[in-house]
Short mmCIF file of C-alpha atoms in Angstrom, two decimals:
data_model
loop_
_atom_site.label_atom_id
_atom_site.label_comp_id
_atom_site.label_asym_id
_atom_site.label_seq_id
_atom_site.Cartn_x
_atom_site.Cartn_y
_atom_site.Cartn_z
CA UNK A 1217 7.74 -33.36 -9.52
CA UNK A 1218 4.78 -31.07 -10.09
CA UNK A 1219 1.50 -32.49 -8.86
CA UNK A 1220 -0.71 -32.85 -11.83
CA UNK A 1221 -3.66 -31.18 -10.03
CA UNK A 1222 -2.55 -27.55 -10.50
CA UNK A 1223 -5.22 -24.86 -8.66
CA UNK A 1224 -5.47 -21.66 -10.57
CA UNK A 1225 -7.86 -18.95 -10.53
CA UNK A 1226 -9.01 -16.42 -12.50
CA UNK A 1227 -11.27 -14.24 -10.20
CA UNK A 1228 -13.03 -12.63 -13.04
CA UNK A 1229 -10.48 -9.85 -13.88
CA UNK A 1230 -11.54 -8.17 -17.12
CA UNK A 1231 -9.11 -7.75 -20.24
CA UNK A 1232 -9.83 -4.34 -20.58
CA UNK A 1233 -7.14 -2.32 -21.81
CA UNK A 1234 -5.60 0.35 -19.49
CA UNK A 1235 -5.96 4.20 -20.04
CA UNK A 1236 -3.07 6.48 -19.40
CA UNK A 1237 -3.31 9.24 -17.07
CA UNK A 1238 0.26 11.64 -17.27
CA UNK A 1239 1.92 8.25 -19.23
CA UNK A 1240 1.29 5.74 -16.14
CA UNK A 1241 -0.96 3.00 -16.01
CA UNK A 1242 -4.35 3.76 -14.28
CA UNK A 1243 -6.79 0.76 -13.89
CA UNK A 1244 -7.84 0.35 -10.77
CA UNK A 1245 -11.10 0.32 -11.64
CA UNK A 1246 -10.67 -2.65 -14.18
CA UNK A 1247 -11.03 -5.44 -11.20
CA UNK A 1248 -14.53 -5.37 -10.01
CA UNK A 1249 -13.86 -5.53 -6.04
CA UNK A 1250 -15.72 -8.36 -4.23
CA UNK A 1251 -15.09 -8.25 -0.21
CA UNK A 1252 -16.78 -11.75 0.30
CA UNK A 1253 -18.59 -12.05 4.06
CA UNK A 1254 -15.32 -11.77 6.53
CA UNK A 1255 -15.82 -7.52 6.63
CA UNK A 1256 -19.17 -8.21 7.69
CA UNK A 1257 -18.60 -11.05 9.85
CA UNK A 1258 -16.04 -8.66 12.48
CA UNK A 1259 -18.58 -5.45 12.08
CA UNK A 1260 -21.46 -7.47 13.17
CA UNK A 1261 -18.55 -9.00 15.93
CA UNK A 1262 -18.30 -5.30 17.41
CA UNK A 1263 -19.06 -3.53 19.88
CA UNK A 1264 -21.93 -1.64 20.01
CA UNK A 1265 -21.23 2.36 19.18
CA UNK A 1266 -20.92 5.02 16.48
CA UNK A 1267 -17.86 3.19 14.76
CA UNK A 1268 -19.62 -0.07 14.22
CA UNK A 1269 -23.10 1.92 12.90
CA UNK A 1270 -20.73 4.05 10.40
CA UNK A 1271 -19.33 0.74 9.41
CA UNK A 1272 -22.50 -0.96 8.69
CA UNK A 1273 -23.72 1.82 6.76
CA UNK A 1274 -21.27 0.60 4.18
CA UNK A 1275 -22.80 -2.61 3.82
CA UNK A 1276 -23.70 -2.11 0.16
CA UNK A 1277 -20.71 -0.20 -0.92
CA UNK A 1278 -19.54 0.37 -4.02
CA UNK A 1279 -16.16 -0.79 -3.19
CA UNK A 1280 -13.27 -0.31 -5.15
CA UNK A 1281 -9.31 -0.60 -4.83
CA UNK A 1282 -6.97 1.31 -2.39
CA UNK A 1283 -3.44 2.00 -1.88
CA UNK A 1284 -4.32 2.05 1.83
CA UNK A 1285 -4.84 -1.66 1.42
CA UNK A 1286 -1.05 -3.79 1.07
CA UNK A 1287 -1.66 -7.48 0.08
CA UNK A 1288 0.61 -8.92 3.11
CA UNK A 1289 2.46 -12.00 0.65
CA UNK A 1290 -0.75 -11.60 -1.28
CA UNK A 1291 -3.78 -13.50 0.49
CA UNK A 1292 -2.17 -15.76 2.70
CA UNK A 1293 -4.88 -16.10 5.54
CA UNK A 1294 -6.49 -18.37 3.33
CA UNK A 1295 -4.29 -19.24 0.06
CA UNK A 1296 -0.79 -20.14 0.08
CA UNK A 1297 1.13 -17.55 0.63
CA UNK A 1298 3.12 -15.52 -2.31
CA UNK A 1299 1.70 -18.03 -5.30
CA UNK A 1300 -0.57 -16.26 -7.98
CA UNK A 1301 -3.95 -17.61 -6.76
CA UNK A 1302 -2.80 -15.32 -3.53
CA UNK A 1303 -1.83 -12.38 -5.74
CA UNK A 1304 -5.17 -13.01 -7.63
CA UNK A 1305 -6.91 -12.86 -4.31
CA UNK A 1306 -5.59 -9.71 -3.28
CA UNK A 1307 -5.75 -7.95 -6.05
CA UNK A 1308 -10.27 -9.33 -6.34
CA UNK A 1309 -10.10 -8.39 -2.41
CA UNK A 1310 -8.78 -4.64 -3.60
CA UNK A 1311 -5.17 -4.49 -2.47
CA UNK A 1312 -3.82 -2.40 -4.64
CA UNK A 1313 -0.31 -2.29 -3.39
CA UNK A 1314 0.39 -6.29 -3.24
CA UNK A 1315 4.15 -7.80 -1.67
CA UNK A 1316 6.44 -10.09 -3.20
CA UNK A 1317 9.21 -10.74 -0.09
CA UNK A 1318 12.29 -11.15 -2.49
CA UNK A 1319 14.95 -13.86 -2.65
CA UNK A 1320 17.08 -16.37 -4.63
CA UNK A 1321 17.64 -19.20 -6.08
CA UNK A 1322 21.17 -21.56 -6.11
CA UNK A 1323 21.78 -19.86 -9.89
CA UNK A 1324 21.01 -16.56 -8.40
CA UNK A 1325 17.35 -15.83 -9.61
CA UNK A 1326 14.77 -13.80 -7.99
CA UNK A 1327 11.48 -15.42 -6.83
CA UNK A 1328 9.04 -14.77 -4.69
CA UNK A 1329 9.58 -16.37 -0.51
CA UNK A 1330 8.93 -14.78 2.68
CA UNK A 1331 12.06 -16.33 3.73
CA UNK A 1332 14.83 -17.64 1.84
CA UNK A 1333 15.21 -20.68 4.05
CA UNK A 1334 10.97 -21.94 4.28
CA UNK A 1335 10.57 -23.89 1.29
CA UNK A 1336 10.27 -27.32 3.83
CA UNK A 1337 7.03 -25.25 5.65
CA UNK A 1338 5.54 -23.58 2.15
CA UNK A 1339 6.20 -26.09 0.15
CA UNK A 1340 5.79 -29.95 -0.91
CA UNK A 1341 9.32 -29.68 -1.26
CA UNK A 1342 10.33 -32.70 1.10
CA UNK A 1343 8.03 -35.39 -0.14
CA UNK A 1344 9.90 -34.61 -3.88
CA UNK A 1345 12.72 -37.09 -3.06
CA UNK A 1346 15.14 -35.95 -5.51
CA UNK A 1347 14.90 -32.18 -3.90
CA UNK A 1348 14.10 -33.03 -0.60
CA UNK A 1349 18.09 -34.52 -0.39
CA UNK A 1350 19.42 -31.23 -1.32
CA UNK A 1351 18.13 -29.16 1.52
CA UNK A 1352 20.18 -27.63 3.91
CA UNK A 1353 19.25 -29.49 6.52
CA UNK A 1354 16.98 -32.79 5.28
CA UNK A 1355 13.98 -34.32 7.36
CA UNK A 1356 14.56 -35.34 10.85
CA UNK A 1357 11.33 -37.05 12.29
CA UNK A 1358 10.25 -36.57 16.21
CA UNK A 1359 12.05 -38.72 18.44
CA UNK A 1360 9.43 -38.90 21.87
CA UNK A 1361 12.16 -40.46 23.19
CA UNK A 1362 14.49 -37.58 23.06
CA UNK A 1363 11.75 -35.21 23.36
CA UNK A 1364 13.72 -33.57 19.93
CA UNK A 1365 10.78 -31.99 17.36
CA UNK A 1366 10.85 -33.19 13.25
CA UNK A 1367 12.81 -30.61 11.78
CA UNK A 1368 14.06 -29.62 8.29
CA UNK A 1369 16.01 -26.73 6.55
CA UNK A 1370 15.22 -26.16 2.82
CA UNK A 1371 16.43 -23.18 1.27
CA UNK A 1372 15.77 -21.23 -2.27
CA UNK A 1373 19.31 -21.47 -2.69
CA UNK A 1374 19.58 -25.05 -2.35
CA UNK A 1375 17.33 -25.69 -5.60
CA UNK A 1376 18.16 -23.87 -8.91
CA UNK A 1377 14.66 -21.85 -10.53
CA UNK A 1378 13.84 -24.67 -12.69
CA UNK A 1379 13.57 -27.06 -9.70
CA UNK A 1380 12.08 -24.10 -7.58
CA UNK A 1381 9.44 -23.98 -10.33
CA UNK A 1382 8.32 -27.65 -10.13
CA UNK A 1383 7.09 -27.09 -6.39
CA UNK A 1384 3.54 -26.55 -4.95
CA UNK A 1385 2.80 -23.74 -2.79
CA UNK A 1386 1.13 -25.41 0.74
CA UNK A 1387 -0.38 -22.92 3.69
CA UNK A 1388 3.03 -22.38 6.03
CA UNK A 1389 2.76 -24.69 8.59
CA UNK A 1390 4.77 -28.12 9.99
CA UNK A 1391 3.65 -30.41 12.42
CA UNK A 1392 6.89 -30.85 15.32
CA UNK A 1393 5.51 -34.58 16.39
CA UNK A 1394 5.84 -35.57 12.57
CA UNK A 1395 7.31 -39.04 12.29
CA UNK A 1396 7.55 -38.92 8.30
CA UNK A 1397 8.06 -35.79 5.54
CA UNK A 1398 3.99 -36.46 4.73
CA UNK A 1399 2.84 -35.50 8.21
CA UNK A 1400 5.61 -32.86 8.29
CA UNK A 1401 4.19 -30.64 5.83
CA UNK A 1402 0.48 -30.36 7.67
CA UNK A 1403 -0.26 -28.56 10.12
CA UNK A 1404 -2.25 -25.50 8.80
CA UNK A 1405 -4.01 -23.49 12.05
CA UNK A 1406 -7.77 -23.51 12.58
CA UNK A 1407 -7.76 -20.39 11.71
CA UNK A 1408 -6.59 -20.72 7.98
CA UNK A 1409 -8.26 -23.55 6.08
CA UNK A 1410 -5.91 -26.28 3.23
CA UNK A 1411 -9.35 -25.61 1.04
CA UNK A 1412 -6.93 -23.98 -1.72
CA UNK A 1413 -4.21 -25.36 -1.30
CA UNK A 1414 -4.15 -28.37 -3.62
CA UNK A 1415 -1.03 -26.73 -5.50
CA UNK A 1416 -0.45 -23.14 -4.84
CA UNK A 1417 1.57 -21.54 -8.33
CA UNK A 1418 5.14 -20.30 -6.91
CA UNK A 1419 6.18 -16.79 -8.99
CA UNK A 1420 9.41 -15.63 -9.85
CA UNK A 1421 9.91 -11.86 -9.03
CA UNK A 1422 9.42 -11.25 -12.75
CA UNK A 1423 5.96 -13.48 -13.15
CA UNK A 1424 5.34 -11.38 -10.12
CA UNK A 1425 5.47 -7.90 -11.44
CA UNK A 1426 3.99 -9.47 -15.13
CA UNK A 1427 1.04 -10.25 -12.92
CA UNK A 1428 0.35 -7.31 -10.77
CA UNK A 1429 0.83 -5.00 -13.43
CA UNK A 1430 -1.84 -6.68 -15.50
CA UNK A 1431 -4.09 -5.73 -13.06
CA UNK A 1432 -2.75 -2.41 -13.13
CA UNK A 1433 -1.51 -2.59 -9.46
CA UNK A 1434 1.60 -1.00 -7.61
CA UNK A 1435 4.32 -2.96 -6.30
CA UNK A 1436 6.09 -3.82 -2.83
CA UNK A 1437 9.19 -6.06 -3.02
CA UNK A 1438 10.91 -6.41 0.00
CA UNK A 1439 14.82 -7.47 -0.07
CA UNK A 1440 14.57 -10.73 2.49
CA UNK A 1441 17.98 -10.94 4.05
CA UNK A 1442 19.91 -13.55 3.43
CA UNK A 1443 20.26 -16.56 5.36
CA UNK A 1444 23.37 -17.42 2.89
CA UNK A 1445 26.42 -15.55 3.68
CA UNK A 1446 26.98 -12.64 1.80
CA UNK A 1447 28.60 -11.99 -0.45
CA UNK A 1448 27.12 -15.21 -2.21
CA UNK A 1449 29.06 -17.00 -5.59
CA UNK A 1450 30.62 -12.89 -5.61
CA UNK A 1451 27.29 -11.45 -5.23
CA UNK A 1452 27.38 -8.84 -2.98
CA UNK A 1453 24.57 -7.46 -1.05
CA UNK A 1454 24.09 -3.99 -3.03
CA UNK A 1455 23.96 -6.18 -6.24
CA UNK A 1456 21.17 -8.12 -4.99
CA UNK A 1457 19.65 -4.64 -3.70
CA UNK A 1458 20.04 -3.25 -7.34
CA UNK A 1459 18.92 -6.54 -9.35
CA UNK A 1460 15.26 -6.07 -7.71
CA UNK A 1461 15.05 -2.62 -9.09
CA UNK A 1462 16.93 -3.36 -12.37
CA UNK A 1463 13.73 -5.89 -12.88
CA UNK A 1464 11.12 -3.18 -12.58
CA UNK A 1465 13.40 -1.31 -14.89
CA UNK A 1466 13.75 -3.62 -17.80
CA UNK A 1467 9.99 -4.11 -17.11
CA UNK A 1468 9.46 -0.58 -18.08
CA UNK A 1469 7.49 0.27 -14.49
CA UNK A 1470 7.34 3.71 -13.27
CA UNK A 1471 8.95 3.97 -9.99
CA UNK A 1472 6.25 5.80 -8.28
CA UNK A 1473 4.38 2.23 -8.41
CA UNK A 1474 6.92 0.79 -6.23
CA UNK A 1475 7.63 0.33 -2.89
CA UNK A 1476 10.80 -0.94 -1.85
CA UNK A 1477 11.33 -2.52 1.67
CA UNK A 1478 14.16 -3.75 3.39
CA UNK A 1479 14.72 -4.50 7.01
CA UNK A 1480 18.26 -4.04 6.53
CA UNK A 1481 18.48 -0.01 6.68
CA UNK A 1482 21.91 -0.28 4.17
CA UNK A 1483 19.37 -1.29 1.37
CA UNK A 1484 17.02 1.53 1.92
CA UNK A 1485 20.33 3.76 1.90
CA UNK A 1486 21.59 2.31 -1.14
CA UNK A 1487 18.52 2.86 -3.41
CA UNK A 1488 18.26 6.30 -2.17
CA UNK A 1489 21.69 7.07 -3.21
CA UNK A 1490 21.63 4.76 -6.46
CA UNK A 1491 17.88 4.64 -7.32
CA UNK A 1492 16.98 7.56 -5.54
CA UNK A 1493 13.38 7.66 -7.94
CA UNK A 1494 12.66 4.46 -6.58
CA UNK A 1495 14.36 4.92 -3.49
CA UNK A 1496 12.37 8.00 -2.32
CA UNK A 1497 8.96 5.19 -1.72
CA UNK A 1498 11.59 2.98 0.02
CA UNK A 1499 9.98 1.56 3.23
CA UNK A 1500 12.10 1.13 5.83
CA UNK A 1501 10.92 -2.26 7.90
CA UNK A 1502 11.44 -1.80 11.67
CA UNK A 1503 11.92 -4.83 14.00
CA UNK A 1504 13.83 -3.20 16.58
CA UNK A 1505 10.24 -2.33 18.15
CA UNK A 1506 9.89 -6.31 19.46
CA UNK A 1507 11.83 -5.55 22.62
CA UNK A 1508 11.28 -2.99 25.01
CA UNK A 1509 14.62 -1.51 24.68
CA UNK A 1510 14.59 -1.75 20.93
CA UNK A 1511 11.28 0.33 21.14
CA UNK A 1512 13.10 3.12 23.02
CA UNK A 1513 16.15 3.13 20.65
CA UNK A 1514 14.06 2.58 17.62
CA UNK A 1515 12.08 5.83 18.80
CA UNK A 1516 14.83 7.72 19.26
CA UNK A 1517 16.39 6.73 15.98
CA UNK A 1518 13.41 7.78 13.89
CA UNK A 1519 14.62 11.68 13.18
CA UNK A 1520 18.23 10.43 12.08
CA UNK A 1521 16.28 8.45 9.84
CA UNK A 1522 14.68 11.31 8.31
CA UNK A 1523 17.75 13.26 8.48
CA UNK A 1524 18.77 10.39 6.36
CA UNK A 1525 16.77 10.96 3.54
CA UNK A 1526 14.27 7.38 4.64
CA UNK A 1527 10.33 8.98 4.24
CA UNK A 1528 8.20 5.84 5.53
CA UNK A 1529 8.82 3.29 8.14
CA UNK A 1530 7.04 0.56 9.04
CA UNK A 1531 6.78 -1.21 12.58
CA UNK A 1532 4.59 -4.33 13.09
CA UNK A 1533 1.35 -2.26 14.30
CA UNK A 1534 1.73 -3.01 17.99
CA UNK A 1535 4.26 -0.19 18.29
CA UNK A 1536 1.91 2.78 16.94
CA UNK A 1537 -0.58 2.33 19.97
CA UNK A 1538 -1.65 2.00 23.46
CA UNK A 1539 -3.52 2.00 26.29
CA UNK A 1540 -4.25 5.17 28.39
CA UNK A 1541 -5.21 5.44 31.59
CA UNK A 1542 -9.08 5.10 30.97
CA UNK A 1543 -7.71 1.85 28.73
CA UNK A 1544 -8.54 3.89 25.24
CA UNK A 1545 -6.56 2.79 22.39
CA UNK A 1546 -4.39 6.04 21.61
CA UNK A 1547 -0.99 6.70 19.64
CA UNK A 1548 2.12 5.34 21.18
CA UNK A 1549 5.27 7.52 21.93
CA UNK A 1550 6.79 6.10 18.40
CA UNK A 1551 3.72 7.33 16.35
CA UNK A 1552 3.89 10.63 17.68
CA UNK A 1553 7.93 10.66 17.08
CA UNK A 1554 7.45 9.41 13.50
CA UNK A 1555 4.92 12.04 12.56
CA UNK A 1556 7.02 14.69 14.44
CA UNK A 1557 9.98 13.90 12.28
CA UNK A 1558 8.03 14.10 9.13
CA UNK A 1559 7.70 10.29 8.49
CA UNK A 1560 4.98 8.25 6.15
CA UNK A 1561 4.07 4.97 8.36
CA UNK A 1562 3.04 1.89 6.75
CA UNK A 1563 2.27 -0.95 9.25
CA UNK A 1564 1.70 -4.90 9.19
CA UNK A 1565 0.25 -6.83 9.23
CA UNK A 1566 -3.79 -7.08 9.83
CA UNK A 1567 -5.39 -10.57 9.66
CA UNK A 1568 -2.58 -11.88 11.24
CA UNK A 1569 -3.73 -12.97 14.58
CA UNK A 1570 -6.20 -16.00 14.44
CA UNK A 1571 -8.77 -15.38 16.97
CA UNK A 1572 -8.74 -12.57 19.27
CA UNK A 1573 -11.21 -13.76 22.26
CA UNK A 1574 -8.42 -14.25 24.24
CA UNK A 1575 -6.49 -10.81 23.76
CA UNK A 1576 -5.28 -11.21 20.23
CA UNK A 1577 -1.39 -11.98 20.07
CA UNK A 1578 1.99 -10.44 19.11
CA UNK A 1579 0.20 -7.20 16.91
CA UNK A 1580 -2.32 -6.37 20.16
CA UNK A 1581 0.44 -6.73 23.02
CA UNK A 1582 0.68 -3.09 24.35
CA UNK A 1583 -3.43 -3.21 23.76
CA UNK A 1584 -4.36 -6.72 24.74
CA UNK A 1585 -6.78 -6.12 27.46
CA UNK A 1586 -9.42 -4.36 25.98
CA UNK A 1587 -9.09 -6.81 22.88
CA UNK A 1588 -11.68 -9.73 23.33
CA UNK A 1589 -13.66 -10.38 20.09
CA UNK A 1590 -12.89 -10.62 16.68
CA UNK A 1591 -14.53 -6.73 15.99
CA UNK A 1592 -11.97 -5.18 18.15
CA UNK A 1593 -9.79 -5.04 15.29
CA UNK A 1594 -11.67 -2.33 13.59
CA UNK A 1595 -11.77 -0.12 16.70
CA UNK A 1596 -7.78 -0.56 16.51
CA UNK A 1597 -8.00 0.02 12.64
CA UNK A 1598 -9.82 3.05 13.86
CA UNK A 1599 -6.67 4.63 15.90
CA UNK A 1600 -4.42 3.65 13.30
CA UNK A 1601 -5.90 5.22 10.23
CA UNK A 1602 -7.63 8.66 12.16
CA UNK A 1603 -5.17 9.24 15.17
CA UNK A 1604 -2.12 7.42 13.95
CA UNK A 1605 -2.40 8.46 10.27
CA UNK A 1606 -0.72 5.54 8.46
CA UNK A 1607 0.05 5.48 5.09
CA UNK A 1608 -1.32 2.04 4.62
CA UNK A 1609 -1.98 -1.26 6.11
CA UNK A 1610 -0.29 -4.68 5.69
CA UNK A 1611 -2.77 -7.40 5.39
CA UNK A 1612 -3.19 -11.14 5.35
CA UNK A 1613 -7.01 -10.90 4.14
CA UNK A 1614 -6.77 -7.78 2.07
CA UNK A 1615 -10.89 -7.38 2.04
CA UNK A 1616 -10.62 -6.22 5.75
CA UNK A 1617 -8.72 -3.32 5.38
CA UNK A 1618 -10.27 -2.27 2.00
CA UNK A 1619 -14.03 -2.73 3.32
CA UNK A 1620 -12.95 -0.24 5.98
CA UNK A 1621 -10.54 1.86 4.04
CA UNK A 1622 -13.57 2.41 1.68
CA UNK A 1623 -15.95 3.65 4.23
CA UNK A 1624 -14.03 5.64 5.28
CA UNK A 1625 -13.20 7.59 1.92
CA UNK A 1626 -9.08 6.98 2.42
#
């Protein structure tokens, strides 16, 4: 069951109690913000020029929290993703909106998974026999022969939470040449590091919001779509939709602290018509952008949207720019739509990409080749925040976004 070796972190956060400001929570500046060296390891990676000098003048700070910084699953470019050392590590790196990607269990109770169907890549969930047999699909080891990868299927809603709650949190990763469940569940790129993963704390979505709002933090819960067919043991979808807001509800959280995100654009709908206090900071996730036609209808779609009553979208941040025709990085066709209809944009997700000496990846497509160091990731930061505008930033190492987000007063 649970390996006896549990990691967990404090990070320092004070127990100071909370003032009020108009009867919400404001305590921000209870964590005492600590960037660590990665902000100043991709300024000194930049280019020379006027950005990179204003960055460096910021070397000292102070630095303190900012909504424009979103803890993407919390931390996970280094700690397992959506456990509460990440959430810890966001909230010390000064997120101060921080994600819990919302699913369930077999009994129907909400924890925190970027997917409902990962547990066999996040978790140590396949060398636990007596779980690892109640996966949807169990370990299948490489066969060479074949030429057929290992594979495995393990689900939230295989395991009730009580069995959910005995696993450890691992970096997501698998190994496709794995012969056994041990070698299976390795694989963590170069560019992350296993160094704190020795049992990563999984969080129900109510541990979740206990946490974050100790720290005084704001909320962004996104409603993962099911891989289960809806409607599941005569849950429907909208009751799933409603039991993520009924839990910051009961939990007595002001709804101008959350941020509600769906990809599926009949849950942003829903909690505007049946939450519409919450439902106003929905975000409305945007996917459509990954092909080229999808771009063009996605584009096109973004004033019905509006019409709609939806205030923020979010595309991956590929979509908001591109090159012109002296290659600058400049807003794309969808950034100027979205602003022209009168839509908030929050993007994802920064820290993302590994190494970008060889053009970056999937987020620095439409801009890949003037992207060739590490540092050009300010300089598309840049666009995004000053010509693009955004709202805020998704990000997997929430100290890179805030170290810049600071500097630049947003």
């Amino acid at each position: 069951m649970r390996a006896t070796l549990v990691f967990t972190l404090t990070f320092g956060l004070t127990s100071a109690v909370p003032f009020l400001w108009n009867g919400e929570r404001q305590d921000h500046d209870r964590i005492n913000v600590q960037l660590g060296p990665r902000p100043y390891f991709v300024v000194n990676d930049m280019d020379e020029g006027p950005l990179k000098k204003k960055l460096q003048s910021c070397s000292e700070g102070p630095f303190h929290t900012t909504d424009f910084t979103f803890g993407h699953r919390g931390a996970p470019l280094q700690f397992p993703e959506h456990t509460e050392e990440s959430y810890r590590a966001a909230a010390r790196m000064g997120a101060g909106v921080i994600e819990c990607d919302v699913t369930f269990t077999k009994d129907k109770q909400l924890v925190c998974r970027h997917s409902q169907c990962d547990l066999h890549t996040t978790t140590n969930i396949l060398v636990i026999p007596e779980l690892a047999k109640k996966c949807t699909k169990p370990f299948v080891p490489a066969d060479p022969v074949k030429g057929t990868p290992a594979s495995a299927t393990c689900c939230t809603s295989d395991i009730t939470l009580a069995e959910f709650k005995t696993l450890c949190g691992k970096m997501d990763a698998s190994v496709p040449t794995a012969t056994n469940a041990t070698q299976y569940i390795g694989g963590t790129p170069p560019f992350r590091t296993d160094l704190y993963s020795t049992c990563g704390t999984l969080m129900t979505h109510k541990e979740y919001i206990r946490l974050i709002d100790s720290f005084g933090l704001k909320f962004t819960p996104e409603a993962k779509t099911p891989t289960v067919k809806m409607p599941y043991l005569d849950w429907t979808q909208e009751q799933f939709a409603q039991s993520i807001i009924d839990d910051y509800k009961t939990a007595g959280i002001s709804p101008s602290r959350v941020f509600p995100q769906s990809f599926l654009i009949d849950d942003i709908y829903y909690w505007i018509k049946h939450e519409p206090q919450f439902g106003k900071q929905a975000v409305a996730l945007d996917e459509q952008v990954d092909t080229p036609e999808g771009y063009r209808n996605s584009t096109a779609q973004l004033p019905m949207l509006a019409k709609n009553g939806v205030k923020i979208v979010a595309p991956a941040f590929f979509a908001l720019v591109k090159l012109d025709a002296q290659n600058r990085i400049i807003p794309s066709e969808y950034s100027i739509a979205a602003k022209k209809a009168g839509l908030d944009i929050i993007s994802w997700s920064f820290e993302r990409s590994g190494f970008l000496n060889h053009g970056g990846d999937y987020y620095y497509q439409y801009v890949a080749p003037v992207i060739n160091n590490d540092g050009d990731m300010y300089t598309v930061l840049d666009v995004l925040a000053k010509q693009v505008g955004i709202r805020a930033l998704f990000s997997d190492w929430p100290a890179t976004v805030t170290y810049y987000a600071n500097c630049m007063d947003l």
